[in-house]
PDB file of C-alpha atoms in Angstrom:
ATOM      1  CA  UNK A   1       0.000   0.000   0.000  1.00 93.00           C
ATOM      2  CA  UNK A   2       1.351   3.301  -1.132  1.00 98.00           C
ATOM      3  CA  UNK A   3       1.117   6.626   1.267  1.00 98.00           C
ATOM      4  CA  UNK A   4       0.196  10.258   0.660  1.00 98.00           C
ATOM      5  CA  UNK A   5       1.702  12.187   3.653  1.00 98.00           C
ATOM      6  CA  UNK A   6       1.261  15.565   4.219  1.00 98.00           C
ATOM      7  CA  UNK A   7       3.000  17.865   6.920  1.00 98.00           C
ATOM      8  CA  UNK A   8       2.259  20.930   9.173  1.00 98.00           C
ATOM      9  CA  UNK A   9      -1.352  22.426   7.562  1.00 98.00           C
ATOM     10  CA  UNK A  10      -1.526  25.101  10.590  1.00 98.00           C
ATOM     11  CA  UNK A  11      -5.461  25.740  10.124  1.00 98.00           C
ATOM     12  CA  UNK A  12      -5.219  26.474   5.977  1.00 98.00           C
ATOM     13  CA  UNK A  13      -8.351  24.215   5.641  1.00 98.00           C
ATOM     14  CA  UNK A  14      -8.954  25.682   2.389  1.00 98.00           C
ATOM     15  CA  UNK A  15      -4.863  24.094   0.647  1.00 98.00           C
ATOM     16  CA  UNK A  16      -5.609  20.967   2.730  1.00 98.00           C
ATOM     17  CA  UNK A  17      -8.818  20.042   1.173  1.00 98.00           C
ATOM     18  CA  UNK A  18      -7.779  20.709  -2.506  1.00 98.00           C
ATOM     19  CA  UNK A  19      -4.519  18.834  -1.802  1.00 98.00           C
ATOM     20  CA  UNK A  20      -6.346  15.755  -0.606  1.00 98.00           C
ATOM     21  CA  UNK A  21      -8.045  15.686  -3.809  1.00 98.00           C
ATOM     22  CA  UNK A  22      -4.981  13.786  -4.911  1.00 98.00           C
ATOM     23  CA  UNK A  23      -5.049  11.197  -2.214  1.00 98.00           C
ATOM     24  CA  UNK A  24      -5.963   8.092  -3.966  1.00 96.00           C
ATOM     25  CA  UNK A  25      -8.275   5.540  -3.007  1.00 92.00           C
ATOM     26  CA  UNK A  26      -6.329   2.571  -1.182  1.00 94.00           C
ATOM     27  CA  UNK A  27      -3.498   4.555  -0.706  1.00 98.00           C
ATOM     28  CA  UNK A  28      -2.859   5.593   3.291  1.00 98.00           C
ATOM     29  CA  UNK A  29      -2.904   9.280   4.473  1.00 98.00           C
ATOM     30  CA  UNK A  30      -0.222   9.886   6.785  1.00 98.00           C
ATOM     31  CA  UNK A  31      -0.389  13.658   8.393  1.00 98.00           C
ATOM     32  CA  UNK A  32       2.708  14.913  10.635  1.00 98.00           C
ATOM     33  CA  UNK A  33       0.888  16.809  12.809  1.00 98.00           C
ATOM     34  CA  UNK A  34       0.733  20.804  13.774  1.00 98.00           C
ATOM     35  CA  UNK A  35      -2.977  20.799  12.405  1.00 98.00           C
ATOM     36  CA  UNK A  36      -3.851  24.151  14.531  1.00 98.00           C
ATOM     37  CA  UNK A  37      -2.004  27.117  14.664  1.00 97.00           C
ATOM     38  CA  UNK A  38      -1.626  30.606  12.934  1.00 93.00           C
ATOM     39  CA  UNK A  39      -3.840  29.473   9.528  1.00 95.00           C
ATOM     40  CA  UNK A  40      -6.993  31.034   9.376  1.00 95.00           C
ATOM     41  CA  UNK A  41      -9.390  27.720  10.345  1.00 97.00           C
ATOM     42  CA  UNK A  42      -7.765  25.684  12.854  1.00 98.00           C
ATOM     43  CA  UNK A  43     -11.131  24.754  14.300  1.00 98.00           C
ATOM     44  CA  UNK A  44     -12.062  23.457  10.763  1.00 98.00           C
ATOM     45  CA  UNK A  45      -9.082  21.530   9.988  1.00 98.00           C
ATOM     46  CA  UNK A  46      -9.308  19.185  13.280  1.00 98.00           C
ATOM     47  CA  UNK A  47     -12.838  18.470  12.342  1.00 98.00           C
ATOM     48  CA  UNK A  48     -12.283  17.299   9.158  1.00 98.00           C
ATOM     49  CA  UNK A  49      -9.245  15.236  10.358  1.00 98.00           C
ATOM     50  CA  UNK A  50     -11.129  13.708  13.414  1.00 98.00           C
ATOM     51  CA  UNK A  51     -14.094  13.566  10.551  1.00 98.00           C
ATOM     52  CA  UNK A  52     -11.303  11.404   8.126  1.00 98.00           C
ATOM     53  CA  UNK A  53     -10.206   9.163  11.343  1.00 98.00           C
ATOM     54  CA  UNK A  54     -13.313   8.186  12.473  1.00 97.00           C
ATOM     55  CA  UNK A  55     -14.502   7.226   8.932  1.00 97.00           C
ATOM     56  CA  UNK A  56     -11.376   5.538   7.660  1.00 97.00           C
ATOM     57  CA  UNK A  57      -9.378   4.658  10.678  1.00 97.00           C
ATOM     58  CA  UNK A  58      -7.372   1.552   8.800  1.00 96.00           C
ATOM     59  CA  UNK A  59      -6.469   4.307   5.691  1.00 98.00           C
ATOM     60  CA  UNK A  60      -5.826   7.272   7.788  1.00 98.00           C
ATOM     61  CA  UNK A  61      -2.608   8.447  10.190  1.00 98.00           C
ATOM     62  CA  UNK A  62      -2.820  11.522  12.147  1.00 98.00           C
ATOM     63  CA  UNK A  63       0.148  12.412  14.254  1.00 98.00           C
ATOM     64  CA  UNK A  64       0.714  15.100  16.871  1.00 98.00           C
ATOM     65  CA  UNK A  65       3.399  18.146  16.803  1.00 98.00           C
ATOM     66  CA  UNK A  66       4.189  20.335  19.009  1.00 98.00           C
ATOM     67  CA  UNK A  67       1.375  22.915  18.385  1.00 98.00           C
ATOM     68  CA  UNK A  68      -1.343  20.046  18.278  1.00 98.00           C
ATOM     69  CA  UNK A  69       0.527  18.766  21.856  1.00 98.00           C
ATOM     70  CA  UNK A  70       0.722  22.742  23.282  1.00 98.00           C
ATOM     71  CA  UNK A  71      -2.840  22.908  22.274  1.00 98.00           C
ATOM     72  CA  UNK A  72      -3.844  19.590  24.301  1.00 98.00           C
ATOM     73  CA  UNK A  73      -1.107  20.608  27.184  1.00 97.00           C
ATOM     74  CA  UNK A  74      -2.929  23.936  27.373  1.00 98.00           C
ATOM     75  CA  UNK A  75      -6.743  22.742  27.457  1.00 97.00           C
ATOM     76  CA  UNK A  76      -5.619  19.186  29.870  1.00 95.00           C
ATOM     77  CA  UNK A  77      -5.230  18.691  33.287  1.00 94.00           C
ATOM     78  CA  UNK A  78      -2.068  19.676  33.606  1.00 90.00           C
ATOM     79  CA  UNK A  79      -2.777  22.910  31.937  1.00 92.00           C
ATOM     80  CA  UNK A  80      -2.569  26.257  31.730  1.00 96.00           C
ATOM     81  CA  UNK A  81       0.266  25.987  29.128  1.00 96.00           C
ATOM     82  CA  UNK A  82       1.002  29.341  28.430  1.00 95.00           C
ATOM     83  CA  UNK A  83       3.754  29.448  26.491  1.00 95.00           C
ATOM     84  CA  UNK A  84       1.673  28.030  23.581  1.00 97.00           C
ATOM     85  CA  UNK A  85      -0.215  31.385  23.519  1.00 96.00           C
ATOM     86  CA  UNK A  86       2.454  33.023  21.971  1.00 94.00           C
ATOM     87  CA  UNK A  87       3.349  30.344  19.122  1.00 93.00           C
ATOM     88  CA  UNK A  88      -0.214  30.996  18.042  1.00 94.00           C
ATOM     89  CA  UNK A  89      -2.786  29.553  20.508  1.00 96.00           C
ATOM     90  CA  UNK A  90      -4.191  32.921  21.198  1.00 95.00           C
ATOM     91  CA  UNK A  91      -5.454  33.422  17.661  1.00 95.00           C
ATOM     92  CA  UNK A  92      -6.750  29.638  17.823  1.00 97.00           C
ATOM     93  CA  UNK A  93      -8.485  30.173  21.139  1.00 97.00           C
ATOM     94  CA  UNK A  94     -10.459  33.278  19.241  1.00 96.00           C
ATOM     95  CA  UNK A  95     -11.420  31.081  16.174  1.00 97.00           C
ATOM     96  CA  UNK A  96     -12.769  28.351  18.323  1.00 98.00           C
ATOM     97  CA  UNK A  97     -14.952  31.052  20.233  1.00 97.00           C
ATOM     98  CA  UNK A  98     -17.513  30.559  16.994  1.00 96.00           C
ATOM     99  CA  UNK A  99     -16.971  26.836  17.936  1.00 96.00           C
ATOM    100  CA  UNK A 100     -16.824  26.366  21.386  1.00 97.00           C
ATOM    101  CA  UNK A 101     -18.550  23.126  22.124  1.00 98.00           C
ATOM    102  CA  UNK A 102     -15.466  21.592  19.930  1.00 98.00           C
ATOM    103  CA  UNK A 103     -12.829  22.838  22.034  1.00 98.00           C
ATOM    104  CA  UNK A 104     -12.435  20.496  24.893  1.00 97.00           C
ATOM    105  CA  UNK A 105     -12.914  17.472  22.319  1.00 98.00           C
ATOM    106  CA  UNK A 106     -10.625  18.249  20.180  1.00 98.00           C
ATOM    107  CA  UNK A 107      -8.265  18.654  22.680  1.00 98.00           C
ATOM    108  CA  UNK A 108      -8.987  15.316  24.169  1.00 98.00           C
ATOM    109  CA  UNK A 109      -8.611  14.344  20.475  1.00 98.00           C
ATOM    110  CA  UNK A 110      -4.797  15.632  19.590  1.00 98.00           C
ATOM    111  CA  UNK A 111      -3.910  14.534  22.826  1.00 98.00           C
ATOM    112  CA  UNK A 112      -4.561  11.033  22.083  1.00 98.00           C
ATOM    113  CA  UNK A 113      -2.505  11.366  18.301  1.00 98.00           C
ATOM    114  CA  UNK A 114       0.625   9.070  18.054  1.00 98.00           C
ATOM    115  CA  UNK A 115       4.006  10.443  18.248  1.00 98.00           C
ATOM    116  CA  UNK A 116       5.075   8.170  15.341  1.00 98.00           C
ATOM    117  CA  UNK A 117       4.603   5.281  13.050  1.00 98.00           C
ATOM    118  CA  UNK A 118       6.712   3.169  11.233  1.00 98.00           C
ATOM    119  CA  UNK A 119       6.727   0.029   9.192  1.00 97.00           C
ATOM    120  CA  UNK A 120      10.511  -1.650   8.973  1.00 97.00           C
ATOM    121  CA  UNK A 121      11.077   0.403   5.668  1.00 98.00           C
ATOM    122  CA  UNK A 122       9.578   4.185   6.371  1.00 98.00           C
ATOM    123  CA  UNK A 123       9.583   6.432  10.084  1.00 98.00           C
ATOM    124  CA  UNK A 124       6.701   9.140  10.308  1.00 98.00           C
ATOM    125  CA  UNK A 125       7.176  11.966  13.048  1.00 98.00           C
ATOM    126  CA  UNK A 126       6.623  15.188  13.790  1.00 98.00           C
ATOM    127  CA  UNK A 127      10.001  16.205  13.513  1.00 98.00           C
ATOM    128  CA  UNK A 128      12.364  13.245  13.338  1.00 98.00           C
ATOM    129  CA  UNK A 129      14.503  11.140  15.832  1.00 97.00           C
ATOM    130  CA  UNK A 130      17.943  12.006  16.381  1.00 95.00           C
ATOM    131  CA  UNK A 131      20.700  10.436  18.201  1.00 91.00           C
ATOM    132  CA  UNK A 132      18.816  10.811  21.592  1.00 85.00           C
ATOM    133  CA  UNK A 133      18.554   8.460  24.475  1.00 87.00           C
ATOM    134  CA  UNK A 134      14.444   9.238  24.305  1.00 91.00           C
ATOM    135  CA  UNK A 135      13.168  10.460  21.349  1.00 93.00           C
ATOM    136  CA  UNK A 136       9.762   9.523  22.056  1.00 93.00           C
ATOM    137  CA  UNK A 137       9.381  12.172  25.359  1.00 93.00           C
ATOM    138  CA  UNK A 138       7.161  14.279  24.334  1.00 91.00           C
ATOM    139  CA  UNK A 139       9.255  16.941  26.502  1.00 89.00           C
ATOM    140  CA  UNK A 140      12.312  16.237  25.299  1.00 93.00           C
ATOM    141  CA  UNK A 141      13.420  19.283  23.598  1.00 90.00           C
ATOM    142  CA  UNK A 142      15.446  16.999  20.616  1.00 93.00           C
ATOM    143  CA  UNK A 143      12.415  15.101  20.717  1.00 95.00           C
ATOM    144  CA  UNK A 144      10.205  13.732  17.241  1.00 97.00           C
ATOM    145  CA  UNK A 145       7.686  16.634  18.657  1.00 98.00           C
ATOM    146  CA  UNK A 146      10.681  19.599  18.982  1.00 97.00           C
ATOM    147  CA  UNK A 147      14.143  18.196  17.173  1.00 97.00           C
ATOM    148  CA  UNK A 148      15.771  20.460  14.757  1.00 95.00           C
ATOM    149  CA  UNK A 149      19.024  18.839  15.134  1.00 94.00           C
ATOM    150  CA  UNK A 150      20.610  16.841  12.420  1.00 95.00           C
ATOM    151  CA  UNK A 151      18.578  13.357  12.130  1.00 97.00           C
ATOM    152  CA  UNK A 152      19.619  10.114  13.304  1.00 94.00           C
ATOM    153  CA  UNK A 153      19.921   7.521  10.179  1.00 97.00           C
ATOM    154  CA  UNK A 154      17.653   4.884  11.701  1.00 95.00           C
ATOM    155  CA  UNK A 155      17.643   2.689   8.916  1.00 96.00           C
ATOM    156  CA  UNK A 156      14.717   3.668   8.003  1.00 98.00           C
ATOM    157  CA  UNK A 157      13.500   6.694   5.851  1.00 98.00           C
ATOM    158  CA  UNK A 158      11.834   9.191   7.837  1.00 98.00           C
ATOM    159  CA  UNK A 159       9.439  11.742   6.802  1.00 98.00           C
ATOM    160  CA  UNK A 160       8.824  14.878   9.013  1.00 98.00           C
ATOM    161  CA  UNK A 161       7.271  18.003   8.993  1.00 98.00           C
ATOM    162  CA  UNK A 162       8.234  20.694  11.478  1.00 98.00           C
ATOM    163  CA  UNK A 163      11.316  22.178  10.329  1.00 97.00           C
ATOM    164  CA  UNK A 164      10.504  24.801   6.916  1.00 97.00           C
ATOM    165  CA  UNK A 165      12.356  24.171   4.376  1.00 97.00           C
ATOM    166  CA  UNK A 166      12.134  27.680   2.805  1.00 94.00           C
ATOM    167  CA  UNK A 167      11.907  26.966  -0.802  1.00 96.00           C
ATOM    168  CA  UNK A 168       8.237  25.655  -1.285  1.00 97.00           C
ATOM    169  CA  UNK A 169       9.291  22.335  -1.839  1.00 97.00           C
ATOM    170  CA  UNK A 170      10.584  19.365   0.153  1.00 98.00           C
ATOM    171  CA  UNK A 171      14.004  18.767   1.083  1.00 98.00           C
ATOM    172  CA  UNK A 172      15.703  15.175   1.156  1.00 98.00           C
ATOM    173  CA  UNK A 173      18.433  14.797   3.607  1.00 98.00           C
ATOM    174  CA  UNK A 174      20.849  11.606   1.985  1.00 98.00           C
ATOM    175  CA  UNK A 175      22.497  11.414   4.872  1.00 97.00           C
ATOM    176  CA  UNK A 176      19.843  10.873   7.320  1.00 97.00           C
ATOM    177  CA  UNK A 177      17.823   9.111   4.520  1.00 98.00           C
ATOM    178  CA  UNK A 178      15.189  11.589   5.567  1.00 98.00           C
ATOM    179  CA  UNK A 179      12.260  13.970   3.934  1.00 98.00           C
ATOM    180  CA  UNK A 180      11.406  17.375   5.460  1.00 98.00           C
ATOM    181  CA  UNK A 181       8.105  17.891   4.066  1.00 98.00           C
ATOM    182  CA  UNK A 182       7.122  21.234   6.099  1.00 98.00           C
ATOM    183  CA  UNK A 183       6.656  23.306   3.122  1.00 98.00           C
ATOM    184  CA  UNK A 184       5.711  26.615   4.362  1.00 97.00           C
ATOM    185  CA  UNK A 185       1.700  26.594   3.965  1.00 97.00           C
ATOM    186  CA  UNK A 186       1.202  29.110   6.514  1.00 95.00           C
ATOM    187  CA  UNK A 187       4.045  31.494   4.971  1.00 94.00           C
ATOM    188  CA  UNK A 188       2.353  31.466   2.553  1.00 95.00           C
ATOM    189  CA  UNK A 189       4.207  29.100   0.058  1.00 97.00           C
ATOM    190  CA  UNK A 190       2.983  25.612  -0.300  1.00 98.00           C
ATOM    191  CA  UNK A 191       1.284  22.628   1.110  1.00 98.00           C
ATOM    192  CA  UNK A 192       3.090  19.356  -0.365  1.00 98.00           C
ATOM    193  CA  UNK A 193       2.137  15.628  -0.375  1.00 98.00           C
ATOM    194  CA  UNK A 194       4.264  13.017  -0.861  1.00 98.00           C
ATOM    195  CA  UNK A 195       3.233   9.974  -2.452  1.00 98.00           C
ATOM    196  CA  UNK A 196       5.408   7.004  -1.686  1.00 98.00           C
ATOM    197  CA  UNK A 197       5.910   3.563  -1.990  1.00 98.00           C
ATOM    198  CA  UNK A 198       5.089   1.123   0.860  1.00 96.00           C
ATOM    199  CA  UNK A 199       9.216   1.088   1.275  1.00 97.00           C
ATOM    200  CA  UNK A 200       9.744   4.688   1.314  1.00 97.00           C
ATOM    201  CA  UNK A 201      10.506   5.223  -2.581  1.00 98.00           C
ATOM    202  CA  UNK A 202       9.113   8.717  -3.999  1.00 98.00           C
ATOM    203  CA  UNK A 203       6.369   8.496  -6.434  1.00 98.00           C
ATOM    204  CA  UNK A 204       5.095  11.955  -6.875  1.00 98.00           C
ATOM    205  CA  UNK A 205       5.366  15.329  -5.491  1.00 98.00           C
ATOM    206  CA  UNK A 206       2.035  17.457  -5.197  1.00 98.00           C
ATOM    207  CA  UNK A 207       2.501  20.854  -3.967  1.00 98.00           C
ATOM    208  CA  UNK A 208      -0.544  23.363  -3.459  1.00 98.00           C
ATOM    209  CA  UNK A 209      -0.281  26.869  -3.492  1.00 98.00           C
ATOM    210  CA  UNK A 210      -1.631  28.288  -0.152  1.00 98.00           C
ATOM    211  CA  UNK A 211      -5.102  29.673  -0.695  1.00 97.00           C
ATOM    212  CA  UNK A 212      -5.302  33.118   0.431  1.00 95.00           C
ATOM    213  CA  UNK A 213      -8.350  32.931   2.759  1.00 95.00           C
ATOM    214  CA  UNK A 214      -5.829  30.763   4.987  1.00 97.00           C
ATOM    215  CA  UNK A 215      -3.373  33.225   5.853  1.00 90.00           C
ATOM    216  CA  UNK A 216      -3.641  34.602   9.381  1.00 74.00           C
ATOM    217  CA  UNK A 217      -4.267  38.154   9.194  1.00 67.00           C
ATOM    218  CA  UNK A 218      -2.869  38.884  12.455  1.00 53.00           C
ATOM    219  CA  UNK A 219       1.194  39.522  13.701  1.00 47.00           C
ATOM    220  CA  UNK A 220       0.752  36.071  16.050  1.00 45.00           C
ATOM    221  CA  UNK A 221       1.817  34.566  12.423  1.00 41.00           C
ATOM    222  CA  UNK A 222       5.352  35.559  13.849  1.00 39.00           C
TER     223      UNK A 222
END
């Protein structure tokens, strides 16, 4: 089975649902998490992806990054997590004030999202493991929710979001045998998918301009 992945979509509901018109029927859709955040419709985007989950939960992969885990930290018990106010939770919190009743479910929701998943040929994260003793602590600053240290060569290929890549497109790493696939949506440059083979080969490269009515009006972007 072949997978479409697709990395950070920070609320642009609008790039996300044209680029899944490309996912193809018995391929899986793997998303790298950092669903909410400083788009436009972060309240939109985690319905449709709990929607997705719910109705195709043996096609469908939805992992958590660090906004989608400062979201959940913020809203759980252990909350307040203020800190995530100022990486754009503020201008979440205000969209989800036309939504309320979704707040503390979705929450509950990206909470629960994997860290990672992996087959023995391809590694999906957030943003990668590197040579760390736990890479899988949430907490851990060189974590797969937080790394942007070089990346570990696991064996594996691995496929992350997180990190930019500043051109618009992807970026392969040979020497971590890795794929940065955060490519800028909420800058305003492109959301990509990735189409690869059940052993990590790439297939195709689909990248979809960010639609305007996405873009976060407001300076919390930075």
């Amino acid at each position: 089975m072949n997978f479409f992945v697709i990395a950070d979509i920070h609320g642009c509901l609008h790039t996300f649902q044209e680029l899944l018109t490309h996912w193809r029927p018995g391929e899986m859709l793997v998303q790298l998490g950092d669903l909410v955040d400083r788009g436009n419709y972060s309240p939109e985007t985690v319905a449709l992806c709990q929607e997705l989950s719910q109705d195709l939960p043996d096609k469908t992969v939805f992992l958590q990054g660090n906004h989608d885990w400062g979201m959940a930290e913020h809203l759980g018990p252990n909350g307040p997590y203020r800190s995530w106010l100022n990486w754009g939770g503020r201008g979440t919190l205000l969209q989800y004030q036309a939504h309320r009743d979704w707040l503390a479910p979705h929450a509950a929701w990206l909470a629960a999202r994997p860290l990672f998943w992996e087959n023995e040929h391809v590694l999906f994260s957030h943003a990668g493991v590197a040579d760390e003793i736990d890479p899988f602590d949430p907490n851990n600053s060189d974590g797969v929710l937080w790394c942007r240290r070089p990346l570990f060569n696991t064996g594996q290929r691995q496929v992350v979001g997180h990190t930019p890549t500043g051109t618009g497109l992807p970026r392969f790493d040979p020497a971590a045998n890795a794929y940065y696939l955060d490519t800028g949506a909420v800058f305003g440059k492109n959301l990509t998918g990735l189409r690869l083979s059940e052993t990590g080969e790439l297939l195709e490269t689909i990248a979809i301009p960010t639609h305007p009515k996405d873009i976060y009006p407001f300076e919390e972007l930075h």
